[in-house]
mmCIF file of C-alpha atoms in Angstrom:
data_model
loop_
_atom_site.group_PDB
_atom_site.id
_atom_site.type_symbol
_atom_site.label_atom_id
_atom_site.label_comp_id
_atom_site.label_asym_id
_atom_site.label_seq_id
_atom_site.Cartn_x
_atom_site.Cartn_y
_atom_site.Cartn_z
ATOM 1 C CA MET U 1 119.082 100.966 44.057
ATOM 2 C CA ARG U 2 120.832 99.170 40.870
ATOM 3 C CA SER U 3 120.155 95.800 41.638
ATOM 4 C CA GLU U 4 122.536 92.884 42.367
ATOM 5 C CA GLN U 5 122.438 91.993 37.892
ATOM 6 C CA GLU U 6 124.077 95.086 37.517
ATOM 7 C CA ARG U 7 126.433 95.350 40.070
ATOM 8 C CA LYS U 8 127.733 91.824 38.823
ATOM 9 C CA SER U 9 127.896 93.362 35.073
ATOM 10 C CA ASN U 10 129.921 96.549 36.205
ATOM 11 C CA ARG U 11 132.473 94.357 38.113
ATOM 12 C CA SER U 12 132.613 91.923 35.263
ATOM 13 C CA VAL U 13 133.290 94.973 32.556
ATOM 14 C CA LYS U 14 135.751 96.480 35.559
ATOM 15 C CA LYS U 15 137.711 93.150 35.572
ATOM 16 C CA GLU U 16 137.927 92.801 31.735
ATOM 17 C CA TRP U 17 139.178 96.382 31.781
ATOM 18 C CA THR U 18 142.615 95.432 33.754
ATOM 19 C CA VAL U 19 143.171 92.047 31.890
ATOM 20 C CA ALA U 20 142.897 94.056 28.813
ATOM 21 C CA PHE U 21 144.838 96.690 29.824
ATOM 22 C CA TYR U 22 147.299 94.162 31.252
ATOM 23 C CA LEU U 23 147.171 91.925 28.054
ATOM 24 C CA ALA U 24 147.901 95.012 25.645
ATOM 25 C CA SER U 25 151.103 95.844 27.894
ATOM 26 C CA THR U 26 152.422 91.687 28.055
ATOM 27 C CA GLY U 27 151.230 89.870 25.330
ATOM 28 C CA ASP U 28 148.949 87.134 25.387
ATOM 29 C CA ARG U 29 148.310 84.568 27.846
ATOM 30 C CA HIS U 30 147.585 80.833 27.396
ATOM 31 C CA ASP U 31 145.111 80.874 30.278
ATOM 32 C CA MET U 32 143.850 83.687 32.797
ATOM 33 C CA GLU U 33 142.962 80.479 35.136
ATOM 34 C CA GLU U 34 145.862 78.208 35.159
ATOM 35 C CA ILE U 35 146.184 78.706 39.540
ATOM 36 C CA ARG U 36 142.607 79.557 40.482
ATOM 37 C CA VAL U 37 141.273 75.992 39.070
ATOM 38 C CA SER U 38 144.067 74.126 40.291
ATOM 39 C CA PRO U 39 143.597 71.134 42.830
ATOM 40 C CA ASP U 40 145.753 72.820 45.369
ATOM 41 C CA TYR U 41 144.048 75.985 45.274
ATOM 42 C CA ASN U 42 140.974 74.884 45.645
ATOM 43 C CA TRP U 43 141.991 71.998 48.515
ATOM 44 C CA PHE U 44 143.247 75.242 50.215
ATOM 45 C CA ARG U 45 140.210 77.120 49.706
ATOM 46 C CA SER U 46 137.691 73.876 50.947
ATOM 47 C CA THR U 47 139.700 72.864 53.809
ATOM 48 C CA VAL U 48 141.186 76.288 55.667
ATOM 49 C CA PRO U 49 138.853 78.660 56.499
ATOM 50 C CA LEU U 50 139.347 82.470 56.305
ATOM 51 C CA ARG U 51 139.178 84.470 59.444
ATOM 52 C CA ARG U 52 137.869 88.118 59.813
ATOM 53 C CA ILE U 53 138.842 89.904 63.373
ATOM 54 C CA ILE U 54 138.561 93.260 64.288
ATOM 55 C CA VAL U 55 140.509 94.705 66.661
ATOM 56 C CA ASP U 56 140.192 98.207 66.423
ATOM 57 C CA ASP U 57 137.684 101.358 67.161
ATOM 58 C CA ASP U 58 136.648 101.625 64.000
ATOM 59 C CA ASP U 59 134.523 98.547 63.002
ATOM 60 C CA SER U 60 135.535 99.125 59.277
ATOM 61 C CA LYS U 61 139.111 97.876 59.980
ATOM 62 C CA VAL U 62 138.911 94.412 59.373
ATOM 63 C CA TRP U 63 141.486 91.599 59.654
ATOM 64 C CA SER U 64 141.172 88.671 57.027
ATOM 65 C CA LEU U 65 143.347 85.746 57.881
ATOM 66 C CA TYR U 66 144.136 82.088 57.387
ATOM 67 C CA ASP U 67 145.536 80.421 60.630
ATOM 68 C CA ALA U 68 146.473 76.807 59.833
ATOM 69 C CA GLY U 69 148.725 74.267 61.258
ATOM 70 C CA PRO U 70 148.505 73.556 65.327
ATOM 71 C CA LYS U 71 147.400 76.104 67.400
ATOM 72 C CA SER U 72 149.698 75.060 70.705
ATOM 73 C CA ILE U 73 152.311 76.791 68.414
ATOM 74 C CA ARG U 74 152.770 80.535 70.257
ATOM 75 C CA CYS U 75 155.156 81.510 67.718
ATOM 76 C CA PRO U 76 154.114 80.924 63.859
ATOM 77 C CA ILE U 77 155.410 82.585 60.916
ATOM 78 C CA ILE U 78 152.898 84.902 59.779
ATOM 79 C CA PHE U 79 152.531 85.971 56.277
ATOM 80 C CA LEU U 80 152.358 89.614 55.011
ATOM 81 C CA PRO U 81 150.794 90.538 50.982
ATOM 82 C CA PRO U 82 152.570 92.810 48.704
ATOM 83 C CA VAL U 83 150.337 95.662 47.395
ATOM 84 C CA SER U 84 148.745 93.822 44.684
ATOM 85 C CA GLY U 85 148.282 90.473 47.068
ATOM 86 C CA ARG U 86 145.446 89.062 49.390
ATOM 87 C CA ALA U 87 145.733 86.495 52.212
ATOM 88 C CA GLU U 88 145.446 83.651 49.589
ATOM 89 C CA VAL U 89 148.613 84.113 47.457
ATOM 90 C CA PHE U 90 150.649 82.491 49.998
ATOM 91 C CA PHE U 91 148.070 79.541 49.870
ATOM 92 C CA GLN U 92 151.248 77.085 48.571
ATOM 93 C CA GLN U 93 153.321 77.919 51.395
ATOM 94 C CA VAL U 94 150.470 77.010 53.934
ATOM 95 C CA LEU U 95 149.620 73.535 52.499
ATOM 96 C CA ALA U 96 153.347 72.695 52.501
ATOM 97 C CA LEU U 97 154.532 73.942 55.438
ATOM 98 C CA THR U 98 151.747 72.852 57.315
ATOM 99 C CA GLY U 99 152.411 69.523 55.803
ATOM 100 C CA TRP U 100 155.623 69.643 57.814
ATOM 101 C CA GLY U 101 153.987 70.870 60.668
ATOM 102 C CA TYR U 102 154.116 74.477 61.101
ATOM 103 C CA ARG U 103 151.872 76.917 62.264
ATOM 104 C CA VAL U 104 151.143 79.467 59.790
ATOM 105 C CA ILE U 105 149.389 82.518 59.436
ATOM 106 C CA SER U 106 148.367 84.097 56.092
ATOM 107 C CA LEU U 107 146.643 87.664 56.378
ATOM 108 C CA GLN U 108 145.509 90.983 54.508
ATOM 109 C CA TYR U 109 145.490 94.299 56.444
ATOM 110 C CA PRO U 110 142.278 96.406 56.822
ATOM 111 C CA VAL U 111 142.929 100.266 55.443
ATOM 112 C CA TYR U 112 145.499 101.723 57.245
ATOM 113 C CA TRP U 113 147.058 104.864 56.193
ATOM 114 C CA ASP U 114 149.670 105.720 58.027
ATOM 115 C CA LEU U 115 152.824 103.334 58.987
ATOM 116 C CA LEU U 116 152.413 103.821 63.230
ATOM 117 C CA GLU U 117 148.409 103.106 62.880
ATOM 118 C CA PHE U 118 149.360 99.923 60.769
ATOM 119 C CA CYS U 119 151.465 98.787 63.696
ATOM 120 C CA ASP U 120 149.617 99.641 66.467
ATOM 121 C CA GLY U 121 146.445 97.646 64.463
ATOM 122 C CA PHE U 122 148.601 94.533 63.726
ATOM 123 C CA ARG U 123 149.958 94.615 67.745
ATOM 124 C CA LYS U 124 146.646 94.289 68.568
ATOM 125 C CA LEU U 125 145.798 91.398 66.595
ATOM 126 C CA LEU U 126 149.079 89.574 68.228
ATOM 127 C CA ASP U 127 147.260 90.406 71.127
ATOM 128 C CA HIS U 128 143.896 89.024 70.282
ATOM 129 C CA LEU U 129 145.669 86.149 68.592
ATOM 130 C CA GLN U 130 147.688 85.429 71.722
ATOM 131 C CA LEU U 131 150.947 85.769 70.437
ATOM 132 C CA ASP U 132 153.785 87.011 71.971
ATOM 133 C CA LYS U 133 156.866 86.997 69.403
ATOM 134 C CA VAL U 134 156.214 85.491 65.899
ATOM 135 C CA HIS U 135 158.559 85.176 62.500
ATOM 136 C CA LEU U 136 157.226 87.455 59.489
ATOM 137 C CA PHE U 137 157.628 86.584 55.916
ATOM 138 C CA GLY U 138 157.052 89.320 54.142
ATOM 139 C CA ALA U 139 156.749 90.131 50.199
ATOM 140 C CA SER U 140 157.739 93.941 48.832
ATOM 141 C CA LEU U 141 155.576 96.333 50.869
ATOM 142 C CA GLY U 142 154.554 93.327 53.273
ATOM 143 C CA GLY U 143 158.568 92.941 53.987
ATOM 144 C CA PHE U 144 158.552 96.647 54.555
ATOM 145 C CA LEU U 145 155.971 96.375 56.825
ATOM 146 C CA ALA U 146 157.406 94.028 58.500
ATOM 147 C CA GLN U 147 160.364 95.704 58.864
ATOM 148 C CA LYS U 148 159.090 98.752 61.078
ATOM 149 C CA PHE U 149 156.448 96.482 62.946
ATOM 150 C CA ALA U 150 160.177 95.041 64.434
ATOM 151 C CA GLU U 151 161.399 98.518 64.351
ATOM 152 C CA CYS U 152 158.004 99.816 65.915
ATOM 153 C CA THR U 153 158.208 97.409 68.953
ATOM 154 C CA HIS U 154 161.925 96.621 69.540
ATOM 155 C CA LYS U 155 161.499 98.185 73.234
ATOM 156 C CA SER U 156 159.227 95.032 73.813
ATOM 157 C CA PRO U 157 160.187 92.753 70.494
ATOM 158 C CA ARG U 158 157.385 90.990 68.886
ATOM 159 C CA VAL U 159 159.203 90.015 65.605
ATOM 160 C CA HIS U 160 161.509 86.934 66.495
ATOM 161 C CA SER U 161 162.917 86.637 62.691
ATOM 162 C CA LEU U 162 162.143 88.316 59.305
ATOM 163 C CA ILE U 163 162.073 86.430 55.752
ATOM 164 C CA LEU U 164 162.173 89.582 53.503
ATOM 165 C CA CYS U 165 161.138 88.273 49.984
ATOM 166 C CA ASN U 166 161.817 90.659 47.413
ATOM 167 C CA SER U 167 161.562 93.826 49.869
ATOM 168 C CA PHE U 168 163.016 97.205 50.320
ATOM 169 C CA SER U 169 164.168 99.286 53.645
ATOM 170 C CA ASP U 170 163.510 102.538 51.930
ATOM 171 C CA THR U 171 160.327 103.855 50.187
ATOM 172 C CA SER U 172 162.185 106.749 48.084
ATOM 173 C CA ILE U 173 163.353 104.295 45.515
ATOM 174 C CA PHE U 174 159.955 104.255 43.887
ATOM 175 C CA ASN U 175 159.913 108.350 43.415
ATOM 176 C CA GLN U 176 156.603 108.418 44.205
ATOM 177 C CA THR U 177 156.664 110.325 47.786
ATOM 178 C CA TRP U 178 155.447 113.321 46.671
ATOM 179 C CA THR U 179 152.230 111.573 44.945
ATOM 180 C CA ALA U 180 151.658 109.489 48.200
ATOM 181 C CA ASN U 181 149.342 111.561 49.677
ATOM 182 C CA SER U 182 147.424 111.961 47.011
ATOM 183 C CA PHE U 183 146.660 108.298 46.127
ATOM 184 C CA TRP U 184 143.324 108.748 48.120
ATOM 185 C CA LEU U 185 141.761 110.853 45.514
ATOM 186 C CA MET U 186 142.831 108.957 42.513
ATOM 187 C CA PRO U 187 139.839 106.412 40.820
ATOM 188 C CA ALA U 188 140.932 102.598 41.195
ATOM 189 C CA PHE U 189 141.306 102.190 37.412
ATOM 190 C CA MET U 190 144.452 104.637 37.841
ATOM 191 C CA LEU U 191 145.623 103.107 40.951
ATOM 192 C CA LYS U 192 145.800 99.437 39.074
ATOM 193 C CA LYS U 193 147.369 100.577 35.983
ATOM 194 C CA ILE U 194 149.905 101.833 38.452
ATOM 195 C CA VAL U 195 150.352 98.732 40.212
ATOM 196 C CA LEU U 196 150.185 96.853 37.056
ATOM 197 C CA GLY U 197 153.166 99.169 35.367
ATOM 198 C CA ASN U 198 155.647 97.076 37.828
ATOM 199 C CA PHE U 199 154.643 93.790 36.945
ATOM 200 C CA ALA U 200 156.854 91.984 34.420
ATOM 201 C CA LYS U 201 156.347 92.462 30.940
ATOM 202 C CA GLY U 202 157.684 90.282 27.810
ATOM 203 C CA PRO U 203 158.042 86.688 27.343
ATOM 204 C CA VAL U 204 157.975 85.006 30.804
ATOM 205 C CA ASP U 205 158.054 80.728 31.548
ATOM 206 C CA PRO U 206 154.414 79.330 31.801
ATOM 207 C CA ARG U 207 154.609 79.286 35.718
ATOM 208 C CA MET U 208 155.483 82.868 36.133
ATOM 209 C CA ALA U 209 153.041 83.726 33.071
ATOM 210 C CA ASP U 210 150.347 81.587 35.538
ATOM 211 C CA ALA U 211 151.735 83.473 38.944
ATOM 212 C CA ILE U 212 151.212 87.072 37.195
ATOM 213 C CA ASP U 213 147.601 86.206 35.672
ATOM 214 C CA PHE U 214 146.658 84.995 39.562
ATOM 215 C CA MET U 215 148.036 88.239 41.084
ATOM 216 C CA VAL U 216 146.029 90.422 38.287
ATOM 217 C CA ASP U 217 142.849 88.522 39.659
ATOM 218 C CA ARG U 218 143.615 89.383 43.116
ATOM 219 C CA LEU U 219 144.907 93.253 42.121
ATOM 220 C CA GLU U 220 141.096 93.177 40.807
ATOM 221 C CA SER U 221 139.545 92.049 43.978
ATOM 222 C CA LEU U 222 140.837 95.136 46.193
ATOM 223 C CA ASN U 223 138.761 97.859 46.315
ATOM 224 C CA GLN U 224 139.943 101.372 45.738
ATOM 225 C CA SER U 225 140.732 102.488 49.349
ATOM 226 C CA GLU U 226 142.223 99.206 49.592
ATOM 227 C CA LEU U 227 144.835 99.987 46.816
ATOM 228 C CA ALA U 228 144.969 103.917 47.839
ATOM 229 C CA SER U 229 145.900 102.760 51.384
ATOM 230 C CA ARG U 230 148.438 100.212 50.214
ATOM 231 C CA LEU U 231 150.125 102.430 47.788
ATOM 232 C CA THR U 232 150.376 105.315 50.386
ATOM 233 C CA LEU U 233 152.147 103.516 52.800
ATOM 234 C CA ASN U 234 154.356 101.887 50.164
ATOM 235 C CA CYS U 235 155.762 105.601 49.055
ATOM 236 C CA GLN U 236 155.184 107.694 51.671
ATOM 237 C CA ASN U 237 158.242 109.013 52.729
ATOM 238 C CA SER U 238 159.986 106.003 55.269
ATOM 239 C CA TYR U 239 163.022 103.864 55.790
ATOM 240 C CA VAL U 240 163.839 101.525 58.197
ATOM 241 C CA GLU U 241 166.199 101.808 61.242
ATOM 242 C CA PRO U 242 168.391 98.952 61.071
ATOM 243 C CA HIS U 243 170.001 99.516 64.546
ATOM 244 C CA LYS U 244 166.343 99.059 66.273
ATOM 245 C CA ILE U 245 166.377 95.535 64.876
ATOM 246 C CA LYS U 246 169.884 94.388 64.671
ATOM 247 C CA ASP U 247 169.476 91.174 67.110
ATOM 248 C CA THR U 248 166.637 90.112 64.425
ATOM 249 C CA ALA U 249 167.531 87.130 62.709
ATOM 250 C CA VAL U 250 166.929 87.745 58.954
ATOM 251 C CA THR U 251 166.912 85.934 55.549
ATOM 252 C CA LEU U 252 166.880 88.034 52.639
ATOM 253 C CA ILE U 253 165.152 86.094 49.320
ATOM 254 C CA ASP U 254 165.543 87.737 46.112
ATOM 255 C CA VAL U 255 165.331 86.743 42.399
ATOM 256 C CA PHE U 256 168.013 87.620 39.244
ATOM 257 C CA ASP U 257 165.428 88.032 36.824
ATOM 258 C CA GLN U 258 163.202 90.749 36.274
ATOM 259 C CA SER U 259 161.574 92.179 38.980
ATOM 260 C CA ALA U 260 159.807 95.660 40.456
ATOM 261 C CA LEU U 261 162.919 96.277 42.576
ATOM 262 C CA SER U 262 166.094 97.368 41.415
ATOM 263 C CA ASN U 263 169.522 96.485 42.021
ATOM 264 C CA GLU U 264 170.248 99.068 44.011
ATOM 265 C CA ALA U 265 167.687 98.742 46.173
ATOM 266 C CA LYS U 266 168.520 94.975 46.734
ATOM 267 C CA GLU U 267 172.280 96.074 47.326
ATOM 268 C CA GLU U 268 170.893 98.416 50.181
ATOM 269 C CA MET U 269 169.153 95.714 51.143
ATOM 270 C CA TYR U 270 172.647 93.627 52.096
ATOM 271 C CA LYS U 271 174.592 96.563 53.464
ATOM 272 C CA LEU U 272 171.601 97.132 55.604
ATOM 273 C CA TYR U 273 171.569 93.497 56.704
ATOM 274 C CA PRO U 274 174.976 92.536 56.664
ATOM 275 C CA ASN U 275 174.538 89.358 58.584
ATOM 276 C CA ALA U 276 171.401 88.431 57.060
ATOM 277 C CA ARG U 277 171.174 84.626 55.000
ATOM 278 C CA ARG U 278 170.939 84.986 51.487
ATOM 279 C CA ALA U 279 168.858 83.510 49.518
ATOM 280 C CA HIS U 280 169.070 83.933 45.230
ATOM 281 C CA LEU U 281 166.918 82.400 43.085
ATOM 282 C CA LYS U 282 167.754 82.694 39.370
ATOM 283 C CA THR U 283 164.237 83.480 38.034
ATOM 284 C CA GLY U 284 160.912 83.782 39.649
ATOM 285 C CA GLY U 285 159.897 87.655 39.214
ATOM 286 C CA ASN U 286 157.871 89.694 41.259
ATOM 287 C CA PHE U 287 156.047 86.810 42.916
ATOM 288 C CA PRO U 288 158.564 83.632 43.326
ATOM 289 C CA TYR U 289 156.311 82.618 46.120
ATOM 290 C CA LEU U 290 153.698 81.306 43.501
ATOM 291 C CA CYS U 291 156.100 80.688 40.746
ATOM 292 C CA ARG U 292 159.062 78.865 42.386
ATOM 293 C CA SER U 293 157.304 77.880 45.573
ATOM 294 C CA ALA U 294 158.951 74.255 46.118
ATOM 295 C CA GLU U 295 162.418 76.669 46.505
ATOM 296 C CA VAL U 296 160.837 79.623 48.271
ATOM 297 C CA ASN U 297 159.631 76.513 50.875
ATOM 298 C CA LEU U 298 162.576 75.097 51.474
ATOM 299 C CA TYR U 299 164.248 78.603 52.060
ATOM 300 C CA ILE U 300 161.600 79.519 54.989
ATOM 301 C CA GLN U 301 161.792 76.019 56.351
ATOM 302 C CA ILE U 302 165.985 76.529 56.568
ATOM 303 C CA HIS U 303 165.049 79.812 58.268
ATOM 304 C CA LEU U 304 163.212 78.304 60.759
ATOM 305 C CA ARG U 305 164.950 75.536 61.661
ATOM 306 C CA GLN U 306 167.487 77.545 63.762
ATOM 307 C CA PHE U 307 164.542 78.127 66.214
ATOM 308 C CA HIS U 308 163.811 74.068 66.720
ATOM 309 C CA GLY U 309 164.103 73.427 70.033
ATOM 310 C CA THR U 310 163.682 76.365 71.510
ATOM 311 C CA ARG U 311 160.281 78.079 72.865
ATOM 312 C CA TYR U 312 159.885 80.028 69.365
ATOM 313 C CA ALA U 313 160.111 77.308 67.476
ATOM 314 C CA ALA U 314 157.130 77.661 64.713
ATOM 315 C CA ILE U 315 156.709 73.643 64.881
ATOM 316 C CA ASN U 316 155.119 70.937 66.281
ATOM 317 C CA PRO U 317 157.533 69.227 68.501
ATOM 318 C CA ALA U 318 156.802 65.874 67.255
ATOM 319 C CA MET U 319 157.125 66.207 63.768
ATOM 320 C CA ARG U 320 160.595 67.508 63.882
#
């Protein structure tokens, strides 16, 4: 058996490979650790505990989540990450929103290979947490999963509202449906190369550079099955059926600069949700919740404000 020192050495080599590949495609970065060593991130990691919960019969399927804010709130806002993200990528939303009195849950999903399997697991998680209905914020894949969960539970609604950030409604936009069933066979380095190909290239401002570097680090921490299953969910042939969630309040957040989403995909979202509130950011790339957090947090607060004073408020009434 390999020693722990050997395993650490191999992990270090793999991380260096990922970073080297990314830097080769984007040019040199000023500091690879800016967000990870920031006071806000370290405060978050030291004050908000990471919980691990199993709700499936398969003990290997572990939900990891940060649950912050008043536990008396029964309709919190839950954050779902993109393919490359983990629960901590929304740390700035957790800190800001809980400071305003909201209950916030940021999670990362176990390995699920099928959308219905994901929806069933997520429903069990909400049951375990004794949450009847929730507000969902989803980024990219997280937004697609949020829509599919709302669709899947429309006969007995579990989703009260949706905030969709740089998200999509039809997986065919990625032109990968024909390879979706083969991701499980690919080695981790190849899967990471696929994901990195969607990251912004060329010059970006320092905050966006920090956000990209932070997400590269998160990507490196995902194992082969986590990455392969997320890419499978992201690319297997599926689309949202809007008539099943037409009564759900929706806010769409997107950016005007370069992101993984095409303009056609954004226009399709506007058509799908003609009554949705639209929040446009001049810049922000793929990860505006990291590099434009103040603006994103404001849009989230505006979205949630419409539910104040109702049983679906995500905020402590004393803090309104």
